[in-house]
């Protein structure tokens, strides 16, 4: 369930503080410590999954749940236009190896991402 040396597992356990915006039995959402947009929070599964590359039939239900949570939290915040990003692997920009979805809003977004 938890990985001992994982930063986000430590946030789930409460060993490292975070500014939470949502929590339930399966996932939690908290503001990014280095925001890349006026609104920038992360949604993570509580169970350790390394990245999008580790999603399979045994753990994919939480991903659907996370997208429901993203829709609910953004609605509650009054945010209608937002981007959801999950970096998978160092070359794609992943710095924390625990599956997370960035939710970014509050500014114009460009495409393609860098
Ligand atoms: P990524 O680089 O896609 O793996 O995203 C990891 C994100 O976690 C980055 O945007 C970091 O700013 C963010 N981050 C790292 N440590 C913390 C922390 N203690 N609390 C909140 N966000 C964090």
Coordinates of N, CA, C and O and ligand atoms in Angstrom, one line a residue:
X1 N 0.8 -1.2 0.0 CA 0.0 0.0 0.0 C 0.9 1.3 0.0 O 0.9 2.0 -0.9
X2 N 1.7 1.4 1.1 CA 2.6 2.6 1.1 C 4.0 2.1 0.7 O 4.4 1.0 1.0
X3 N 4.8 3.1 0.1 CA 6.2 2.8 -0.1 C 7.0 3.7 0.8 O 6.8 4.9 0.9
X4 N 7.9 3.1 1.6 CA 8.5 3.8 2.7 C 9.2 5.1 2.3 O 9.2 6.1 3.0
X5 N 9.9 5.1 1.2 CA 10.8 6.2 0.8 C 10.0 7.1 -0.2 O 10.7 8.0 -0.8
X6 N 8.7 7.0 -0.2 CA 8.0 7.8 -1.2 C 7.4 9.1 -0.6 O 6.7 9.1 0.4
X7 N 7.7 10.3 -1.2 CA 7.3 11.6 -0.7 C 5.8 11.6 -0.6 O 5.2 12.1 0.4
X8 N 5.1 11.2 -1.6 CA 3.6 11.4 -1.6 C 3.0 10.4 -0.7 O 1.9 10.7 -0.1
X9 N 3.6 9.2 -0.5 CA 3.1 8.3 0.5 C 3.2 8.9 1.9 O 2.3 8.8 2.7
X10 N 4.3 9.7 2.1 CA 4.4 10.4 3.4 C 3.4 11.5 3.6 O 2.9 11.7 4.7
X11 N 3.0 12.1 2.5 CA 1.9 13.1 2.5 C 0.6 12.4 2.9 O -0.1 12.9 3.7
X12 N 0.3 11.3 2.2 CA -0.9 10.6 2.5 C -1.0 10.2 4.0 O -2.0 10.3 4.7
X13 N 0.2 9.7 4.6 CA 0.2 9.3 6.0 C 0.2 10.5 6.9 O 0.0 10.3 8.1
X14 N 0.5 11.7 6.4 CA 0.5 12.9 7.3 C 1.9 13.1 7.9 O 2.1 14.0 8.7
X15 N 2.9 12.3 7.5 CA 4.2 12.5 8.0 C 4.9 13.8 7.4 O 5.8 14.4 8.0
X16 N 4.4 14.2 6.2 CA 4.8 15.5 5.6 C 3.6 16.3 5.5 O 2.5 15.8 5.0
X17 N 3.6 17.6 5.9 CA 2.3 18.4 5.8 C 2.0 18.8 4.4 O 2.9 18.8 3.5
X18 N 0.7 19.0 4.1 CA 0.3 19.4 2.8 C -0.9 20.3 3.0 O -1.6 20.2 4.0
X19 N -1.2 21.1 2.0 CA -2.4 22.0 2.0 C -3.5 21.3 1.2 O -3.6 21.5 0.0
X20 N -4.3 20.5 1.9 CA -5.2 19.6 1.3 C -6.5 20.4 0.8 O -7.0 21.2 1.5
X21 N -6.9 20.0 -0.4 CA -8.2 20.6 -0.9 C -9.3 19.5 -0.9 O -10.5 19.8 -0.9
X22 N -8.9 18.2 -0.8 CA -9.9 17.1 -0.8 C -9.3 15.9 -0.3 O -8.1 15.6 -0.5
X23 N -10.1 15.0 0.4 CA -9.6 13.7 0.8 C -10.7 12.8 0.9 O -11.8 13.1 1.4
X24 N -10.6 11.5 0.5 CA -11.5 10.5 0.8 C -10.7 9.2 1.0 O -9.5 9.2 1.2
X25 N -11.4 8.0 1.1 CA -10.7 6.8 1.4 C -9.7 6.3 0.3 O -8.8 5.6 0.6
X26 N -9.9 6.8 -0.9 CA -9.1 6.3 -2.0 C -8.0 7.3 -2.5 O -7.0 6.9 -3.1
X27 N -8.3 8.6 -2.3 CA -7.4 9.6 -2.9 C -7.3 10.9 -2.1 O -8.1 11.0 -1.2
X28 N -6.3 11.7 -2.4 CA -6.4 13.0 -1.8 C -5.8 14.0 -2.8 O -5.1 13.7 -3.7
X29 N -6.2 15.3 -2.5 CA -5.8 16.4 -3.4 C -5.2 17.5 -2.5 O -5.7 17.8 -1.5
X30 N -4.1 18.0 -3.0 CA -3.4 19.1 -2.2 C -2.8 20.1 -3.2 O -2.4 19.7 -4.3
X31 N -2.6 21.3 -2.7 CA -1.9 22.3 -3.6 C -0.5 22.0 -3.8 O 0.2 21.5 -2.9
X32 N -0.1 22.2 -5.1 CA 1.3 22.0 -5.4 C 2.2 23.0 -4.7 O 1.9 24.2 -4.6
X33 N 3.3 22.6 -4.2 CA 4.2 23.5 -3.4 C 4.9 24.5 -4.3 O 5.4 25.5 -3.8
X34 N 5.0 24.2 -5.6 CA 5.6 25.2 -6.6 C 4.6 25.4 -7.7 O 4.8 24.8 -8.8
X35 N 3.6 26.2 -7.5 CA 2.5 26.3 -8.5 C 2.9 26.8 -9.8 O 3.7 27.8 -9.9
X36 N 2.4 26.1 -10.9 CA 2.8 26.5 -12.2 C 1.6 27.3 -12.9 O 1.6 27.6 -14.1
X37 N 0.6 27.6 -12.1 CA -0.6 28.3 -12.5 C -1.3 28.9 -11.3 O -1.0 28.4 -10.2
X38 N -2.1 29.9 -11.4 CA -2.8 30.5 -10.2 C -3.5 29.5 -9.4 O -3.5 29.5 -8.2
X39 N -4.1 28.5 -10.0 CA -4.7 27.3 -9.3 C -3.9 26.1 -9.8 O -3.8 25.8 -11.0
X40 N -3.3 25.4 -8.9 CA -2.5 24.2 -9.2 C -2.5 23.3 -8.0 O -1.9 23.5 -7.0
X41 N -3.3 22.2 -8.2 CA -3.3 21.2 -7.2 C -3.0 19.8 -7.8 O -3.1 19.6 -9.0
X42 N -2.7 18.9 -6.9 CA -2.4 17.5 -7.4 C -3.4 16.5 -6.8 O -3.8 16.7 -5.6
X43 N -3.8 15.5 -7.6 CA -4.7 14.5 -7.0 C -3.9 13.2 -7.1 O -3.4 12.8 -8.2
X44 N -3.9 12.5 -6.0 CA -3.1 11.2 -6.0 C -3.9 10.1 -5.4 O -4.7 10.3 -4.5
X45 N -3.6 8.9 -5.8 CA -4.2 7.7 -5.1 C -3.5 7.5 -3.8 O -2.3 7.8 -3.7
X46 N -4.2 7.1 -2.8 CA -3.6 6.8 -1.5 C -2.6 5.6 -1.6 O -1.5 5.7 -1.0
X47 N -3.0 4.6 -2.3 CA -2.2 3.5 -2.5 C -1.0 3.9 -3.4 O -1.3 4.6 -4.4
X48 N 0.1 3.3 -3.2 CA 1.3 3.7 -4.1 C 1.1 3.0 -5.4 O 1.1 1.8 -5.6
X49 N 1.1 3.9 -6.5 CA 1.2 3.5 -7.9 C 2.3 4.4 -8.4 O 2.3 5.6 -8.2
X50 N 3.3 3.8 -9.1 CA 4.5 4.6 -9.5 C 4.2 5.7 -10.5 O 4.7 6.8 -10.4
X51 N 3.3 5.4 -11.5 CA 3.1 6.3 -12.6 C 1.9 5.8 -13.4 O 1.4 4.7 -13.2
X52 N 1.6 6.6 -14.4 CA 0.5 6.1 -15.4 C 1.0 4.8 -16.0 O 0.1 3.9 -16.4
X53 N 2.3 4.5 -16.1 CA 2.8 3.3 -16.7 C 2.6 2.1 -15.9 O 2.8 1.0 -16.4
X54 N 2.1 2.2 -14.7 CA 1.8 1.1 -13.8 C 0.3 0.8 -13.6 O -0.1 0.1 -12.7
X55 N -0.5 1.5 -14.4 CA -1.9 1.3 -14.3 C -2.3 0.0 -15.0 O -1.9 -0.2 -16.2
X56 N -3.1 -0.8 -14.3 CA -3.6 -2.1 -15.0 C -4.9 -2.4 -14.4 O -5.5 -1.6 -13.6
X57 N -5.4 -3.6 -14.7 CA -6.8 -4.0 -14.3 C -6.9 -4.1 -12.8 O -8.0 -4.0 -12.3
X58 N -5.8 -4.2 -12.1 CA -5.9 -4.3 -10.6 C -6.0 -3.0 -9.9 O -6.4 -3.0 -8.7
X59 N -5.7 -1.9 -10.6 CA -5.6 -0.6 -9.8 C -6.3 0.5 -10.6 O -6.3 1.7 -10.2
X60 N -6.9 0.2 -11.8 CA -7.4 1.3 -12.6 C -8.6 2.0 -12.1 O -8.9 3.1 -12.5
X61 N -9.4 1.3 -11.2 CA -10.6 1.9 -10.7 C -10.4 3.3 -10.0 O -11.2 4.2 -10.2
X62 N -9.2 3.4 -9.4 CA -8.9 4.6 -8.6 C -8.7 5.8 -9.6 O -9.0 6.9 -9.3
X63 N -8.3 5.5 -10.8 CA -8.1 6.5 -11.8 C -9.4 7.1 -12.2 O -9.5 8.4 -12.3
X64 N -10.4 6.3 -12.5 CA -11.7 6.8 -12.8 C -12.3 7.6 -11.6 O -12.8 8.7 -11.8
X65 N -12.0 7.1 -10.4 CA -12.5 7.9 -9.2 C -11.8 9.2 -9.1 O -12.4 10.3 -8.9
X66 N -10.5 9.3 -9.4 CA -9.7 10.5 -9.4 C -10.3 11.5 -10.4 O -10.5 12.7 -10.0
X67 N -10.7 11.1 -11.5 CA -11.3 12.0 -12.5 C -12.7 12.5 -12.0 O -13.0 13.7 -12.3
X68 N -13.4 11.7 -11.3 CA -14.7 12.2 -10.7 C -14.3 13.2 -9.7 O -15.0 14.3 -9.6
X69 N -13.3 13.0 -8.9 CA -12.9 14.0 -7.9 C -12.5 15.3 -8.5 O -12.8 16.4 -8.0
X70 N -11.7 15.2 -9.6 CA -11.3 16.4 -10.3 C -12.5 17.2 -10.7 O -12.5 18.4 -10.6
X71 N -13.5 16.5 -11.3 CA -14.7 17.2 -11.8 C -15.4 17.9 -10.6 O -15.9 19.0 -10.7
X72 N -15.5 17.2 -9.5 CA -16.2 17.7 -8.3 C -15.4 18.9 -7.7 O -16.0 20.0 -7.4
X73 N -14.1 18.7 -7.5 CA -13.3 19.8 -6.8 C -13.3 21.1 -7.7 O -13.4 22.2 -7.2
X74 N -13.1 20.9 -9.0 CA -13.0 22.1 -9.8 C -14.4 22.8 -9.8 O -14.5 24.0 -9.7
X75 N -15.5 22.0 -9.9 CA -16.8 22.6 -9.8 C -17.0 23.3 -8.5 O -17.5 24.5 -8.5
X76 N -16.6 22.7 -7.4 CA -16.8 23.4 -6.1 C -15.9 24.7 -6.0 O -16.3 25.6 -5.3
X77 N -14.8 24.7 -6.7 CA -14.0 25.9 -6.8 C -14.5 27.0 -7.7 O -14.0 28.1 -7.8
X78 N -15.5 26.6 -8.6 CA -15.9 27.5 -9.6 C -15.0 27.6 -10.8 O -15.1 28.5 -11.6
X79 N -14.2 26.6 -10.9 CA -13.2 26.5 -12.0 C -13.8 25.7 -13.2 O -14.2 24.6 -13.0
X80 N -13.9 26.4 -14.4 CA -14.5 25.7 -15.5 C -13.5 25.3 -16.6 O -13.7 24.3 -17.3
X81 N -12.4 26.0 -16.7 CA -11.4 25.8 -17.7 C -10.1 25.3 -17.0 O -9.6 26.1 -16.2
X82 N -9.7 24.1 -17.2 CA -8.5 23.7 -16.5 C -7.8 22.6 -17.4 O -8.4 22.1 -18.3
X83 N -6.6 22.3 -17.0 CA -5.8 21.3 -17.7 C -5.4 20.2 -16.7 O -5.0 20.5 -15.5
X84 N -5.5 18.9 -17.1 CA -5.1 17.8 -16.3 C -3.9 17.2 -16.9 O -3.9 16.8 -18.1
X85 N -2.8 17.0 -16.1 CA -1.5 16.5 -16.7 C -1.0 15.4 -15.8 O -1.0 15.6 -14.5
X86 N -0.5 14.4 -16.4 CA 0.3 13.4 -15.6 C 1.6 13.1 -16.3 O 1.5 12.5 -17.4
X87 N 2.7 13.4 -15.8 CA 4.0 13.1 -16.4 C 4.4 11.7 -16.0 O 4.3 11.3 -14.8
X88 N 4.8 11.0 -17.0 CA 5.2 9.6 -16.7 C 6.6 9.4 -17.2 O 7.0 9.4 -18.4
X89 N 7.5 9.2 -16.2 CA 8.9 9.0 -16.5 C 9.7 10.4 -16.4 O 9.2 11.4 -16.7
X90 N 11.0 10.3 -16.1 CA 11.8 11.5 -15.9 C 11.9 12.3 -17.2 O 11.8 13.5 -17.1
X91 N 11.9 11.7 -18.3 CA 12.1 12.4 -19.6 C 10.8 13.2 -19.9 O 10.8 14.2 -20.6
X92 N 9.7 12.8 -19.4 CA 8.4 13.5 -19.5 C 8.2 14.5 -18.4 O 7.2 15.2 -18.4
X93 N 9.2 14.6 -17.5 CA 9.1 15.6 -16.5 C 8.6 15.1 -15.1 O 8.3 15.9 -14.2
X94 N 8.5 13.8 -14.9 CA 8.0 13.3 -13.6 C 9.2 13.4 -12.6 O 10.3 12.8 -12.9
X95 N 8.9 14.0 -11.5 CA 10.0 14.2 -10.5 C 9.6 13.4 -9.2 O 10.5 13.1 -8.4
X96 N 8.3 13.1 -9.1 CA 7.9 12.3 -7.9 C 7.3 11.0 -8.4 O 6.2 11.0 -9.0
X97 N 7.9 9.9 -8.1 CA 7.4 8.6 -8.7 C 6.3 8.0 -7.9 O 6.4 6.8 -7.4
X98 N 5.2 8.7 -7.7 CA 3.9 8.3 -7.2 C 2.9 8.9 -8.1 O 2.9 10.1 -8.2
X99 N 2.0 8.1 -8.7 CA 1.0 8.6 -9.7 C 0.3 9.9 -9.1 O -0.1 9.9 -8.0
X100 N 0.3 10.9 -10.0 CA -0.4 12.1 -9.6 C -0.9 12.8 -10.8 O -0.2 12.8 -11.9
X101 N -2.0 13.5 -10.7 CA -2.6 14.3 -11.7 C -2.5 15.8 -11.3 O -3.1 16.1 -10.3
X102 N -1.8 16.5 -12.1 CA -1.8 18.0 -11.9 C -3.1 18.6 -12.4 O -3.5 18.2 -13.5
X103 N -3.7 19.5 -11.7 CA -4.8 20.2 -12.2 C -4.4 21.7 -12.2 O -4.1 22.2 -11.1
X104 N -4.4 22.3 -13.4 CA -3.9 23.6 -13.5 C -5.0 24.5 -14.1 O -5.7 24.1 -15.0
X105 N -5.1 25.7 -13.5 CA -6.2 26.6 -14.0 C -5.8 28.1 -13.6 O -4.9 28.3 -12.9
X106 N -6.6 29.0 -14.2 CA -6.4 30.4 -13.8 C -5.6 31.2 -14.8 O -5.3 32.4 -14.5
X107 N -5.1 30.6 -15.8 CA -4.4 31.3 -16.9 C -4.6 30.6 -18.2 O -5.1 29.5 -18.2
X108 N -4.3 31.3 -19.3 CA -4.3 30.7 -20.6 C -3.3 29.6 -20.7 O -2.2 29.8 -20.2
X109 N -3.6 28.5 -21.3 CA -2.7 27.4 -21.5 C -2.3 27.3 -23.0 O -3.1 27.6 -23.9
X110 N -1.0 27.0 -23.2 CA -0.5 26.8 -24.6 C -0.5 25.4 -25.0 O -0.5 24.5 -24.1
X111 N -0.5 25.1 -26.3 CA -0.4 23.8 -26.8 C 0.5 23.8 -28.0 O 0.4 24.7 -28.8
X112 N 1.4 22.9 -28.2 CA 1.7 21.7 -27.4 C 2.5 22.1 -26.1 O 3.2 23.1 -26.2
X113 N 2.4 21.3 -25.0 CA 3.2 21.6 -23.9 C 4.7 21.4 -24.2 O 5.0 20.6 -25.1
X114 N 5.5 22.1 -23.5 CA 7.0 22.0 -23.8 C 7.6 20.7 -23.3 O 7.0 19.9 -22.6
Ligands
LIG1 P1 6.0 15.9 -11.4 O1 7.3 16.7 -11.6 O2 5.1 15.9 -12.6 O3 6.4 14.5 -10.9 O4 5.2 16.6 -10.3 C1 5.5 16.6 -8.9 C2 5.0 17.8 -8.3 O5 5.0 17.7 -6.9 C3 5.8 19.1 -8.7 O6 4.9 20.0 -9.4 C4 6.2 19.6 -7.3 O7 6.2 21.0 -7.2 C5 5.2 19.0 -6.4 N1 5.7 18.8 -5.0 C6 6.9 18.3 -4.6 N2 6.9 18.2 -3.3 C7 5.7 18.6 -2.8 C8 5.1 18.8 -1.5 N3 5.8 18.5 -0.4 N4 3.9 19.3 -1.4 C9 3.2 19.6 -2.6 N5 3.7 19.5 -3.8 C10 4.9 19.0 -3.9

